[in-house]
Structure formats: C-alpha cells, structure tokens
Coordinates of C-alpha atoms (C1' of nucleotides) in Angstrom, one line a residue:
Chain A
X111 CA -19.1 -53.1 -98.3
X112 CA -19.0 -49.6 -97.0
X113 CA -21.9 -47.4 -98.1
X114 CA -21.0 -43.8 -98.9
X115 CA -22.6 -41.4 -96.5
X116 CA -25.7 -39.6 -97.9
X117 CA -24.3 -36.3 -96.9
X118 CA -21.0 -36.9 -98.7
X119 CA -22.1 -38.3 -102.0
X120 CA -25.8 -38.8 -102.4
X121 CA -25.7 -40.1 -106.0
X122 CA -23.1 -42.7 -105.1
X123 CA -25.1 -43.6 -102.0
X124 CA -28.2 -44.1 -104.1
X125 CA -26.5 -46.3 -106.7
X126 CA -24.8 -48.5 -104.1
X127 CA -28.1 -49.0 -102.2
X128 CA -29.8 -50.1 -105.5
X129 CA -27.0 -52.5 -106.2
X130 CA -26.3 -53.6 -102.6
X131 CA -29.9 -54.2 -101.7
X132 CA -30.2 -56.2 -105.0
X133 CA -33.0 -54.1 -106.3
X134 CA -31.8 -53.6 -109.9
X135 CA -28.8 -53.4 -112.1
X136 CA -27.9 -51.9 -115.5
X137 CA -28.5 -54.2 -118.5
X138 CA -26.8 -54.5 -121.9
X139 CA -28.9 -52.0 -123.9
X140 CA -28.0 -48.5 -123.0
X141 CA -30.1 -47.1 -120.1
X142 CA -32.1 -50.2 -119.5
X143 CA -32.3 -52.1 -116.3
X144 CA -32.8 -55.6 -114.9
X145 CA -35.1 -55.5 -111.9
X146 CA -34.1 -58.2 -109.5
X147 CA -36.4 -60.2 -107.3
X148 CA -36.3 -58.0 -104.2
X149 CA -36.8 -54.8 -106.3
X150 CA -39.6 -56.4 -108.3
X151 CA -41.3 -57.5 -105.1
X152 CA -41.4 -53.9 -104.0
X153 CA -42.8 -52.9 -107.4
X154 CA -45.5 -55.6 -107.1
X155 CA -46.5 -54.3 -103.7
X156 CA -46.7 -50.8 -105.2
X157 CA -48.8 -52.1 -108.2
X158 CA -51.2 -53.9 -105.8
X159 CA -52.0 -50.7 -104.0
X160 CA -52.3 -48.6 -107.1
X161 CA -54.4 -51.2 -109.0
X162 CA -56.7 -51.7 -106.0
X163 CA -57.4 -48.0 -105.9
X164 CA -57.8 -47.6 -109.7
X165 CA -60.4 -50.4 -109.7
X166 CA -62.2 -49.1 -106.6
X167 CA -62.7 -45.8 -108.5
X168 CA -64.5 -47.6 -111.4
X169 CA -61.7 -48.3 -113.9
X170 CA -61.0 -51.5 -115.7
X171 CA -57.7 -52.8 -117.0
X172 CA -56.9 -53.3 -120.7
X173 CA -53.9 -54.0 -122.8
X174 CA -52.8 -52.2 -126.0
X175 CA -49.8 -53.1 -128.2
X176 CA -46.2 -52.0 -127.8
X177 CA -45.8 -51.1 -131.5
X178 CA -47.6 -48.1 -133.0
X179 CA -47.6 -47.1 -136.6
X180 CA -45.4 -43.9 -136.8
X181 CA -48.1 -42.0 -138.6
X182 CA -50.4 -42.1 -135.6
X183 CA -48.0 -40.2 -133.5
X184 CA -47.9 -37.4 -136.1
X185 CA -51.5 -36.6 -135.7
X186 CA -51.3 -34.5 -132.6
X187 CA -49.0 -31.6 -133.1
X188 CA -47.9 -30.8 -129.5
X189 CA -47.6 -34.5 -128.7
X190 CA -45.4 -35.3 -131.7
X191 CA -43.2 -32.3 -130.9
X192 CA -42.8 -33.3 -127.3
X193 CA -42.1 -37.0 -127.9
X194 CA -40.5 -37.3 -131.3
X195 CA -36.9 -36.8 -130.0
X196 CA -37.3 -39.6 -127.4
X197 CA -39.0 -42.2 -129.6
X198 CA -37.4 -45.5 -130.6
X199 CA -38.4 -46.6 -134.1
X200 CA -38.6 -50.1 -135.6
X201 CA -37.7 -49.9 -139.2
X202 CA -37.1 -53.6 -140.1
X203 CA -39.1 -56.8 -139.4
X204 CA -39.1 -60.3 -140.8
X205 CA -35.8 -59.6 -142.5
X206 CA -36.9 -56.7 -144.6
X207 CA -37.5 -53.0 -144.3
X208 CA -41.0 -52.1 -143.2
X209 CA -43.2 -50.0 -145.5
X210 CA -44.2 -47.8 -142.5
X211 CA -41.9 -47.6 -139.5
X212 CA -43.4 -48.6 -136.2
X213 CA -42.6 -46.7 -133.0
X214 CA -42.2 -48.3 -129.6
X215 CA -44.7 -46.6 -127.4
X216 CA -43.3 -43.7 -125.3
X217 CA -46.9 -43.5 -123.9
X218 CA -50.2 -44.8 -125.4
X219 CA -52.5 -41.8 -126.1
X220 CA -52.1 -42.2 -129.8
X221 CA -52.9 -46.0 -130.1
X222 CA -55.6 -45.8 -127.5
X223 CA -57.4 -42.8 -128.9
X224 CA -57.3 -44.1 -132.4
X225 CA -59.0 -47.2 -131.0
X226 CA -61.5 -45.2 -129.0
X227 CA -62.7 -43.8 -132.3
X228 CA -64.3 -47.2 -132.8
X229 CA -65.6 -47.7 -129.3
X230 CA -67.2 -44.3 -128.7
X231 CA -70.3 -43.6 -130.7
X232 CA -72.8 -42.4 -128.2
X233 CA -72.9 -40.5 -124.9
X234 CA -74.1 -43.9 -123.5
X235 CA -70.5 -45.2 -124.2
X236 CA -69.2 -42.6 -121.8
X237 CA -67.4 -42.3 -119.5
X238 CA -64.9 -44.8 -120.7
X239 CA -62.5 -45.5 -117.8
X240 CA -59.6 -47.7 -118.8
X241 CA -56.1 -48.3 -117.5
X242 CA -53.2 -50.4 -118.6
X243 CA -50.1 -51.8 -116.9
X244 CA -47.3 -51.7 -119.5
X245 CA -43.7 -51.0 -120.4
X246 CA -42.8 -47.9 -122.4
X247 CA -39.6 -46.7 -124.0
X248 CA -38.2 -43.2 -124.0
X249 CA -34.7 -42.6 -125.4
X250 CA -33.5 -40.3 -122.5
X251 CA -30.0 -38.7 -122.8
X252 CA -29.1 -39.5 -119.3
X253 CA -30.4 -42.4 -117.3
X254 CA -30.4 -43.5 -113.7
X255 CA -31.7 -46.8 -112.3
X256 CA -35.4 -46.5 -111.5
X257 CA -35.4 -42.6 -111.7
X258 CA -35.0 -42.4 -115.5
X259 CA -34.5 -45.5 -117.5
X260 CA -35.0 -45.9 -121.3
X261 CA -37.5 -48.6 -120.7
X262 CA -39.7 -48.4 -117.6
X263 CA -42.8 -50.1 -116.2
X264 CA -45.9 -48.1 -115.4
X265 CA -49.6 -47.8 -115.4
X266 CA -51.3 -45.4 -117.7
X267 CA -55.0 -44.5 -117.4
X268 CA -56.9 -43.1 -120.4
X269 CA -60.4 -41.9 -119.9
X270 CA -63.0 -40.2 -122.1
X271 CA -65.9 -38.1 -120.8
X272 CA -68.9 -36.3 -122.0
X273 CA -68.1 -32.9 -120.4
X274 CA -65.0 -30.9 -119.5
X275 CA -65.9 -30.5 -115.8
X276 CA -66.3 -34.3 -115.6
X277 CA -62.9 -34.9 -117.1
X278 CA -61.3 -32.3 -114.9
X279 CA -62.8 -33.9 -111.9
X280 CA -61.5 -37.3 -113.0
X281 CA -58.0 -35.9 -113.3
X282 CA -58.2 -34.4 -109.8
X283 CA -59.8 -37.5 -108.3
X284 CA -57.0 -39.7 -109.6
X285 CA -54.4 -37.3 -108.3
X286 CA -55.9 -37.2 -104.8
X287 CA -57.7 -40.5 -104.3
X288 CA -55.3 -42.8 -106.1
X289 CA -51.8 -41.2 -106.3
X290 CA -51.7 -39.1 -103.2
X291 CA -53.4 -41.8 -101.2
X292 CA -51.0 -44.5 -102.4
X293 CA -47.8 -42.5 -101.8
X294 CA -48.9 -41.2 -98.5
X295 CA -50.6 -44.3 -97.1
X296 CA -48.4 -47.0 -98.7
X297 CA -45.1 -45.3 -99.2
X298 CA -45.3 -43.1 -96.0
X299 CA -44.1 -40.2 -98.1
X300 CA -45.9 -36.9 -97.8
X301 CA -46.6 -35.2 -101.2
X302 CA -47.4 -31.8 -102.5
X303 CA -50.3 -31.9 -104.9
X304 CA -50.9 -29.3 -107.5
X305 CA -50.8 -28.0 -111.1
X306 CA -47.8 -27.7 -113.3
X307 CA -46.9 -24.4 -115.1
X308 CA -47.3 -24.3 -118.8
X309 CA -43.6 -24.9 -119.3
X310 CA -43.8 -28.2 -117.3
X311 CA -46.9 -29.5 -118.9
X312 CA -47.3 -32.8 -120.7
X313 CA -47.2 -32.5 -124.5
X314 CA -50.8 -32.2 -125.7
X315 CA -52.3 -31.5 -122.2
X316 CA -54.4 -28.5 -121.2
X317 CA -53.6 -29.0 -117.6
X318 CA -51.0 -31.3 -115.9
X319 CA -51.5 -32.2 -112.2
X320 CA -48.7 -33.8 -110.2
X321 CA -47.7 -35.0 -106.8
X322 CA -44.2 -34.0 -105.7
X323 CA -42.2 -35.6 -103.0
X324 CA -39.0 -34.4 -101.3
X325 CA -35.9 -36.6 -101.3
X326 CA -33.4 -36.5 -98.5
X327 CA -30.9 -34.5 -100.6
X328 CA -33.5 -31.7 -100.8
X329 CA -34.5 -32.3 -104.4
X330 CA -38.0 -32.8 -105.6
X331 CA -39.2 -36.0 -107.3
X332 CA -42.4 -35.9 -109.5
X333 CA -44.0 -39.0 -108.3
X334 CA -47.1 -39.1 -110.4
X335 CA -49.0 -37.1 -113.0
X336 CA -52.6 -36.7 -114.1
X337 CA -53.4 -34.8 -117.2
X338 CA -56.6 -33.1 -118.4
X339 CA -56.3 -33.3 -122.2
X340 CA -59.4 -31.5 -123.2
X341 CA -60.6 -32.5 -126.7
X342 CA -57.1 -32.4 -128.3
X343 CA -56.8 -36.1 -128.7
X344 CA -60.4 -36.6 -129.6
X345 CA -60.0 -34.1 -132.4
X346 CA -56.6 -35.5 -133.6
X347 CA -58.0 -39.0 -133.8
X348 CA -61.5 -38.1 -134.8
X349 CA -63.4 -39.5 -131.9
X350 CA -67.0 -38.3 -131.8
X351 CA -70.2 -39.3 -130.2
X352 CA -73.8 -38.5 -130.6
X353 CA -74.7 -36.4 -127.6
X354 CA -77.9 -36.1 -125.6
X355 CA -79.1 -33.3 -127.9
X356 CA -78.5 -35.4 -131.0
X357 CA -75.4 -33.5 -132.1
X358 CA -71.9 -35.0 -132.9
X359 CA -69.5 -34.0 -130.1
X360 CA -65.9 -34.5 -129.1
X361 CA -65.3 -36.3 -125.8
X362 CA -63.0 -34.8 -123.1
X363 CA -59.9 -36.8 -122.1
X364 CA -57.6 -37.5 -119.2
X365 CA -54.5 -39.6 -118.9
X366 CA -52.4 -40.3 -115.8
X367 CA -49.5 -42.5 -114.7
X368 CA -47.1 -43.7 -112.1
X369 CA -44.0 -45.7 -112.9
X370 CA -41.1 -47.7 -111.5
X371 CA -39.7 -44.3 -110.8
X372 CA -41.6 -44.6 -107.5
X373 CA -39.2 -47.2 -106.4
X374 CA -36.4 -44.6 -106.7
X375 CA -38.5 -42.2 -104.7
X376 CA -39.0 -44.7 -102.0
X377 CA -35.3 -45.2 -101.7
X378 CA -34.4 -41.6 -101.6
X379 CA -37.2 -40.4 -99.3
X380 CA -36.6 -42.8 -96.5
X381 CA -33.1 -44.3 -96.9
X382 CA -30.3 -43.5 -94.4
X383 CA -26.6 -44.1 -94.1
X384 CA -27.3 -47.8 -93.5
X385 CA -29.3 -48.2 -96.6
X386 CA -33.0 -48.7 -97.4
X387 CA -35.8 -48.1 -94.9
X388 CA -38.9 -49.7 -96.2
X389 CA -42.4 -48.9 -95.0
X390 CA -44.1 -52.1 -93.7
X391 CA -46.9 -51.8 -96.3
X392 CA -44.4 -52.1 -99.2
X393 CA -41.7 -54.3 -97.6
X394 CA -41.3 -57.7 -99.3
X395 CA -40.4 -58.9 -95.8
X396 CA -41.8 -57.1 -92.8
X397 CA -39.9 -59.1 -90.3
X398 CA -36.7 -61.0 -90.7
X399 CA -35.8 -63.6 -88.1
X400 CA -32.1 -64.2 -87.4
X401 CA -31.7 -67.3 -85.4
X402 CA -28.6 -67.4 -83.1
X403 CA -27.2 -70.7 -81.9
X404 CA -24.3 -73.0 -81.4
X405 CA -24.5 -76.4 -82.8
X406 CA -26.0 -77.9 -79.6
X407 CA -28.8 -75.3 -79.5
X408 CA -29.6 -75.3 -83.1
X409 CA -32.6 -77.7 -83.0
X410 CA -34.2 -75.9 -80.1
X411 CA -33.8 -72.5 -81.6
X412 CA -35.0 -73.5 -85.1
X413 CA -38.0 -75.2 -83.7
X414 CA -38.9 -72.0 -81.8
X415 CA -38.2 -69.9 -84.8
X416 CA -40.7 -71.8 -87.0
X417 CA -43.3 -71.8 -84.3
X418 CA -42.9 -68.0 -83.9
X419 CA -43.2 -67.5 -87.6
X420 CA -46.5 -69.5 -87.5
X421 CA -47.8 -67.3 -84.6
X422 CA -47.2 -64.2 -86.7
X423 CA -49.9 -65.2 -89.2
X424 CA -50.2 -62.8 -92.1
X425 CA -47.1 -60.9 -91.3
X426 CA -44.5 -61.4 -94.1
X427 CA -41.7 -63.1 -92.3
X428 CA -38.3 -64.1 -93.6
X429 CA -36.3 -66.7 -91.7
X430 CA -32.6 -66.1 -92.5
X431 CA -31.3 -69.6 -91.8
X432 CA -28.2 -69.4 -93.9
X433 CA -25.4 -71.3 -92.4
X434 CA -22.6 -69.5 -94.3
X435 CA -23.1 -66.2 -92.5
X436 CA -22.9 -65.2 -88.9
X437 CA -25.5 -63.0 -87.2
X438 CA -23.5 -59.7 -87.5
X439 CA -23.3 -60.1 -91.3
X440 CA -27.0 -60.8 -91.5
X441 CA -27.9 -57.7 -89.3
X442 CA -26.0 -55.4 -91.7
X443 CA -27.4 -57.0 -94.8
X444 CA -31.1 -56.8 -93.7
X445 CA -30.5 -53.2 -92.6
X446 CA -29.2 -52.4 -96.1
X447 CA -32.2 -54.1 -97.5
X448 CA -34.5 -52.1 -95.3
X449 CA -36.6 -54.8 -93.5
X450 CA -38.7 -52.9 -90.9
X451 CA -38.3 -55.3 -88.0
X452 CA -35.5 -57.8 -87.1
X453 CA -36.1 -60.5 -84.5
X454 CA -33.0 -62.0 -82.9
X455 CA -33.8 -65.4 -81.4
X456 CA -31.2 -67.3 -79.4
X457 CA -31.0 -69.7 -76.5
X458 CA -30.8 -66.9 -73.9
X459 CA -34.0 -65.3 -75.2
X460 CA -35.9 -68.5 -75.3
X461 CA -34.9 -69.2 -71.7
X462 CA -36.2 -65.8 -70.7
X463 CA -39.4 -66.3 -72.8
X464 CA -38.6 -63.4 -75.1
X465 CA -37.0 -62.3 -78.4
X466 CA -34.9 -59.3 -79.2
X467 CA -36.6 -56.9 -81.7
X468 CA -34.7 -54.3 -83.7
X469 CA -36.6 -51.5 -85.4
X470 CA -34.9 -50.4 -88.7
X471 CA -36.5 -46.9 -88.7
X472 CA -35.3 -45.8 -85.3
X473 CA -32.4 -48.3 -84.6
X474 CA -33.9 -49.2 -81.2
X475 CA -33.5 -52.7 -79.9
X476 CA -35.6 -54.1 -77.1
X477 CA -36.9 -57.5 -75.8
X478 CA -40.5 -58.5 -76.4
X479 CA -42.2 -61.2 -74.4
X480 CA -43.2 -64.2 -76.5
X481 CA -46.7 -64.4 -75.1
X482 CA -47.5 -60.9 -76.5
X483 CA -45.3 -61.1 -79.6
X484 CA -48.1 -61.2 -82.2
X485 CA -49.8 -58.1 -81.1
X486 CA -46.6 -56.3 -80.3
X487 CA -45.4 -56.9 -83.9
X488 CA -48.6 -55.8 -85.4
X489 CA -48.5 -52.6 -83.3
X490 CA -44.9 -52.0 -84.1
X491 CA -45.4 -52.3 -87.9
X492 CA -48.3 -49.8 -87.7
X493 CA -46.1 -47.5 -85.7
X494 CA -43.2 -47.7 -88.1
X495 CA -45.4 -46.9 -91.0
X496 CA -46.7 -43.8 -89.1
X497 CA -43.3 -42.8 -87.9
X498 CA -41.6 -43.0 -91.3
X499 CA -44.4 -40.7 -92.6
X500 CA -44.0 -38.3 -89.7
X501 CA -40.2 -38.1 -90.1
X502 CA -40.4 -37.5 -93.8
X503 CA -43.0 -34.8 -93.1
X504 CA -40.8 -33.2 -90.5
X505 CA -37.9 -33.3 -92.9
X506 CA -39.9 -31.6 -95.6
X507 CA -41.1 -29.0 -93.2
X508 CA -37.6 -28.3 -92.0
X509 CA -36.5 -28.0 -95.7
X510 CA -39.3 -25.7 -96.9
X511 CA -38.6 -22.0 -97.0
X512 CA -40.5 -18.8 -97.7
X513 CA -37.8 -16.3 -98.7
X514 CA -38.4 -12.6 -98.4
X515 CA -36.5 -11.6 -101.5
X516 CA -35.5 -12.7 -105.0
X517 CA -31.8 -12.9 -103.9
X518 CA -32.8 -15.1 -100.9
X519 CA -34.8 -17.3 -103.3
X520 CA -31.8 -17.7 -105.6
X521 CA -29.5 -18.6 -102.6
X522 CA -31.9 -21.2 -101.3
X523 CA -32.4 -22.8 -104.6
X524 CA -28.7 -22.7 -105.6
X525 CA -27.7 -24.5 -102.3
X526 CA -30.5 -27.1 -102.9
X527 CA -32.0 -26.3 -99.6
X528 CA -35.4 -27.9 -100.4
X529 CA -38.7 -26.5 -101.4
X530 CA -38.8 -22.8 -101.8
X531 CA -42.2 -21.0 -101.9
X532 CA -43.0 -17.6 -103.1
X533 CA -45.6 -15.5 -104.9
X534 CA -45.5 -15.8 -108.7
X535 CA -47.1 -13.4 -111.2
X536 CA -47.7 -16.2 -113.7
X537 CA -45.4 -14.9 -116.4
X538 CA -43.1 -17.4 -118.2
X539 CA -40.3 -14.8 -118.1
X540 CA -40.1 -14.9 -114.3
X541 CA -40.2 -18.7 -114.3
X542 CA -37.4 -18.8 -116.9
X543 CA -35.3 -16.3 -115.1
X544 CA -35.2 -18.4 -112.0
X545 CA -34.5 -21.5 -114.1
X546 CA -31.6 -19.9 -116.0
X547 CA -30.1 -18.6 -112.7
X548 CA -30.5 -21.7 -110.5
X549 CA -31.7 -24.6 -112.7
X550 CA -34.6 -24.9 -110.4
X551 CA -38.2 -25.2 -111.7
X552 CA -41.7 -24.6 -110.4
X553 CA -42.7 -28.0 -109.1
X554 CA -46.3 -27.2 -108.2
X555 CA -48.9 -24.5 -108.2
X556 CA -52.0 -24.8 -106.0
X557 CA -54.9 -26.8 -107.3
X558 CA -57.2 -24.0 -106.4
X559 CA -55.2 -20.7 -106.3
X560 CA -56.2 -18.1 -103.7
X561 CA -57.3 -14.7 -105.1
X562 CA -54.0 -13.1 -104.5
X563 CA -50.7 -14.1 -103.1
X564 CA -48.8 -10.8 -102.4
X565 CA -46.2 -9.9 -104.9
X566 CA -44.2 -12.0 -107.4
X567 CA -40.9 -12.8 -105.7
X568 CA -39.1 -12.4 -109.0
X569 CA -40.5 -9.2 -110.6
X570 CA -42.5 -7.6 -107.7
X571 CA -45.7 -7.2 -109.6
X572 CA -48.9 -8.7 -108.2
X573 CA -48.7 -12.4 -107.7
X574 CA -51.6 -14.6 -108.9
X575 CA -50.5 -17.7 -107.0
X576 CA -48.1 -19.3 -104.6
X577 CA -45.4 -21.3 -106.5
X578 CA -43.2 -24.0 -105.0
X579 CA -39.7 -24.1 -106.6
X580 CA -37.1 -26.8 -106.2
X581 CA -34.3 -28.6 -107.9
X582 CA -35.7 -31.8 -109.3
X583 CA -34.9 -35.2 -110.5
Chain B
rC15 C1' -24.4 -34.6 -127.7
rG16 C1' -20.3 -31.2 -124.9
rG17 C1' -16.7 -31.3 -120.4
rG18 C1' -14.3 -34.6 -116.8
rA19 C1' -13.1 -39.4 -114.6
rC20 C1' -13.0 -44.5 -115.4
rG21 C1' -13.0 -49.7 -117.8
rU22 C1' -7.8 -55.5 -115.1
rA23 C1' -11.4 -62.7 -112.1
rG24 C1' -18.5 -62.4 -109.7
rC25 C1' -17.5 -57.4 -106.9
rG26 C1' -13.7 -53.7 -105.3
rU27 C1' -8.9 -52.6 -106.8
rA28 C1' -2.9 -52.4 -107.5
rG29 C1' 0.2 -52.5 -111.6
rU30 C1' 0.1 -47.9 -116.6
rU31 C1' 4.2 -42.3 -115.2
rU32 C1' 9.5 -45.3 -116.9
rG33 C1' 6.7 -51.5 -122.2
rG34 C1' 9.7 -57.2 -120.2
rU35 C1' 6.1 -64.1 -116.9
rA36 C1' -0.8 -59.9 -113.9
rG37 C1' -1.0 -59.2 -107.9
rC38 C1' -4.2 -58.2 -103.6
rG39 C1' -9.0 -57.9 -100.6
rC40 C1' -14.0 -59.7 -100.6
rA41 C1' -17.1 -63.3 -102.7
rU42 C1' -17.0 -68.7 -104.6
rC43 C1' -15.5 -74.2 -103.8
rC44 C1' -13.3 -78.1 -100.1
rG45 C1' -11.9 -79.2 -94.8
rG46 C1' -11.9 -77.7 -89.7
rC47 C1' -12.9 -74.5 -85.7
rU48 C1' -16.7 -70.9 -84.8
rG49 C1' -21.7 -68.4 -84.1
rG50 C1' -25.8 -62.2 -79.6
rG51 C1' -23.0 -56.5 -84.8
rG52 C1' -19.8 -57.6 -91.4
rG53 C1' -15.2 -64.5 -87.9
rC54 C1' -10.5 -67.5 -87.9
rC55 C1' -7.0 -71.2 -90.0
rG56 C1' -5.5 -74.4 -94.1
rG57 C1' -6.3 -75.6 -99.2
rA58 C1' -8.4 -74.9 -104.3
rA59 C1' -10.4 -72.8 -108.5
rG60 C1' -11.2 -68.4 -111.3
rG61 C1' -8.0 -63.5 -116.3
rU62 C1' -9.3 -62.7 -124.6
rC63 C1' -6.4 -56.7 -118.7
rG64 C1' -13.8 -53.3 -122.5
rU65 C1' -13.1 -53.7 -127.9
rC66 C1' -10.8 -53.1 -132.8
rG67 C1' -6.5 -51.6 -135.0
rG68 C1' -1.4 -49.3 -134.9
rU69 C1' 3.9 -48.9 -133.0
rU70 C1' 7.5 -52.6 -131.0
rC71 C1' 11.7 -58.3 -130.6
rA72 C1' 7.9 -57.6 -126.7
rA73 C1' 1.8 -53.9 -125.0
rA74 C1' -2.7 -54.1 -119.1
rU75 C1' 1.2 -50.2 -119.9
rC76 C1' 2.6 -46.0 -125.7
rC77 C1' -0.8 -44.1 -130.1
rG78 C1' -5.8 -44.0 -132.6
rG79 C1' -11.0 -45.4 -133.5
rC80 C1' -15.2 -47.5 -131.3
rC81 C1' -18.3 -49.4 -127.1
rG82 C1' -19.7 -48.9 -122.1
rU83 C1' -20.1 -46.8 -117.0
rC84 C1' -20.1 -42.8 -113.4
rC85 C1' -20.1 -37.4 -112.4
rC86 C1' -21.2 -32.3 -114.3
rG87 C1' -24.1 -29.8 -118.3
rA88 C1' -27.7 -29.8 -122.4
rC89 C1' -32.6 -32.7 -122.6
rC90 C1' -36.5 -34.7 -119.6
rA91 C1' -44.0 -36.0 -119.3

RNA sequence: CGGGACGUAGCGUAGUUUGGUAGCGCAUCCGGCUGGGGGCCGGAAGGUCGUCGGUUCAAAUCCGGCCGUCCCGACCA
C-alpha cells in the first residue's frame, strides 16, 4: 500500500495511517469507531499516565451512569443550550415508551452534581476530588476517526471546593501538572497552555483553560480542557454546605477532561510520510525484532533472538517471527505502525557479535555490539523520546508567526501557516472579524496576561493580551 | 443539513458514456522455491455489483427514493 504524502493530502494520509496501522476503523452506527488492539494499546498507555497523575494529585476514581434523566440537563441554562443539539435521547425501553426520556451523557456535570447534592453537607466534605473514565456520546455533524467521533472514551474530573481561589487553582493545577505534563512527557508533544476566549468557552463555565498542540499540517488541536465552573452547577443542582461560619454556602466547581482524541493528536503531531512515529513511552512495542535467516540458520538465529529479548528486561519487545512475510515487508509494516526501534538479527550479525538497529524517528541504521545492547537500547529509547519532543518543538517554532499587520495576519491564517500571535483588545467583534475572514479562532490566551501587549492587531486600539490564532481541528 | 465525489470479492479498482454470461492487482488457502527494504512459479477458493423500487425481452450499466463513506462548508466543549 502506498501512503499519500502528508504534503499532498494530509486528510487522506491521516485516514490511511489510522487504517493501515490498524488503530481503528469506522463502525456501523454513523460516526462511531471500533478501536483495534494496537490503537487500544496506545490508549491504555495514555490512560495509565493520566490516571497515575490524577491519583498522585489526590483524586479518586468513581463511575456514574451512562443514562441521565432529560430533566436534569435542563437545569443549567448555558449547559443545556450548548449541549442540547448534540444529545442522543433514549425514548423507549422494555418495549414501551418511557415516561421521561433519558439522555445518553454528552458529559456528566448534570448527573454528578445532582448526586453531589447528597454528598456535600459540610465544609468538612470538601474538597471533593473525583474522576471517572467513561464513554460519552455527542451527535457531531461531521466525524473523523479519533478526532471527533460520536462516541468517544475519556476521563472527566469533577471537583467541588470551598472557595473560588481553591477551585481556580485546581483547574490550573490539572492543566499544568496533569495534562501538560502528560502530553509533553509521555506524548513528546509541546503544548501551549492558556485560557479560552468567551466564545470558545465550555457551556456553563466561567473560565475554560486548554492545552493546544500543533499538528504537522499547521493546524491546532485542543488536546485537553480544564474548566472553572464557579457556582453555576452548585446553584443549578442545589448543592449547599454548612460553612465554617455556620452559613449555607454554594461550593465552587471544576471539570476537566482528555479523550481518545489524543490518539489523533499523537498521529498528526509526529507522523511522517512512512506513517506513525510513536514516542517510546506510549508505544505498545518499543522494539521490534525482525529475525533474518535461511532455513539452515533458523534455529541459531531464533535462539539468539529469544535470548536477546530476555536480556532487554522491561523493554516492550515484539518478535516478528511470521513465516509468511519476508524482512522487507516487515520493515515497512513496523515503520507504518511507528515502532521506535527495529532490530535486524541475522547470521552475519551474530557472527560479528552485533545486531542492526534502526531508529524510526531519524531513519538511521547502525550496528550495536551485543555485549552493550541492553544499555544502548535504554539510552536510545530515552533519546528518541527527547528528540521527538525537540523536533515537534522546532516545527512549532518554525510555524509560529508574529505578523506586523492585520493583512499579514489574515494571509498567514488563510494559508494555514501555523500559530499566529498578535495583540488583542479583548473585544468579541475583533475575534469574530478574524474568524469570518479566515475561519481561524483564538486558540489560547495567556494564563496570566501581561499588563499591556501593544495594540490590537485587528482594530489598532490598546491590546489587553497576546492572542494565539490558528486553524483548528 | 447544503455543495461535490464515490459505493463492484477482505482491501484497492476496471467495466457504467453506447444495457447483452463481472475482470484485474493485493490479501486468503494448497504445493514448491525463497529470505539483509513491500519475493517468484503453479494451483484453488471467494460476487445479492450499497439498498429498495421503476423502465426493459434483458440492468453493475438508464431513472427515482433511501442508506453509507470521503472532501469542502455550516456545527463543534
């Protein structure tokens, strides 16, 4: 199979990588996907890193139901307005029409906060720091595997706090210590962190924070969000606690999530014309061994191969011992599937006391002496993880611009050049003007804006902050 | 939901203009030779031509409805 070049047809490239690497495929219900073993293994590695960090910051996991009475959704005005068009509704069950329709959760604020009403009575019950791993359904008009599917897997954290500053700090901590840390350390993808403009905010949120990553076509992908919800949900679901001063008070909320969309980001941030390039921390197989032999050498080679796998200890090693494919076929296939290191082991190598090692990220191939293999592989995996991050960072730097005029801003955004930064006065009119002209949106605003950022690149009046615009997924 | 393209074996496709027994490549299965960058030879199996209806002696082919996929919009936490 010939993969289209990224530069020629990025969407076709993406789709064929997803299918060719056997990550996922479309399923029967519109917009839904089957995640295949290799794709799911990547998701499990992602989950492990996120879950570990969520727990390390004091949160516990819970599970709330998939089905939510429709009336619950209606209680928070912004929320219902934002989600109603995307909600799937169950109207029948047990062979008859339901008295009250049930919605399939598009997110769980409603069911969770209606339950928190029972759990939160006193300031001693706070903070309540819970998270769940779940599937949600949003009836999107246009879907793409991993990036936007009608059903997707995610984690959603829902916390309740005594004070606003505490909740705001929680939302920021999750953004920085869980999401940014996971994506930069595990995915080897640099992210911008910041606030969303009012237009891009989560329905029902007071502040939405996000991490944004650059894909190799210059578009931005929102890779994770963390919301400060204020007291909106507490009031909508009548959650009150008796405070330290003996008065009834409403708690302050956050919610935050990352989803299987991250797999799409992983593909598009690192992939090249040969396919996937997986960072070692998330790769289901960190090393693939392709044995090379004629019949007479088979026993010797395979015996060495198993011994070598043993010697690599904790490294996740796949031995591709399929008889039906020749080495060249396997090389291409594992490159498409993004395995960081390939070891070629044949009689010639064994005689020389070495193996051939191929690095997926750089395409370099060089021999490694058997006696130092274990440390060399460990070192190489570390180096690949670092070097993928560095090259993604370099790519982002090369594709980040600071235009001097509105016309230049429009040109850069229209040609999907990458991230485009400029002063913004904070007015929705200027934001809309750029969007109408170029389809690009403000992806992030600084977490802590400076006092002044020159003039608004759109209208020329005093800028209150530095905005980063981009085309986005 | 609007505009465009498409739907033929597991995958990719030819055939549709001009209606007349559905073909090719890859993959699969069997046998053999092979094996350091997508092997070769021989044999085999695999098809409600997306679906429903219409026109016709005859429909993959013409007409209509529906379903689905992809691209571009609208929408999108």
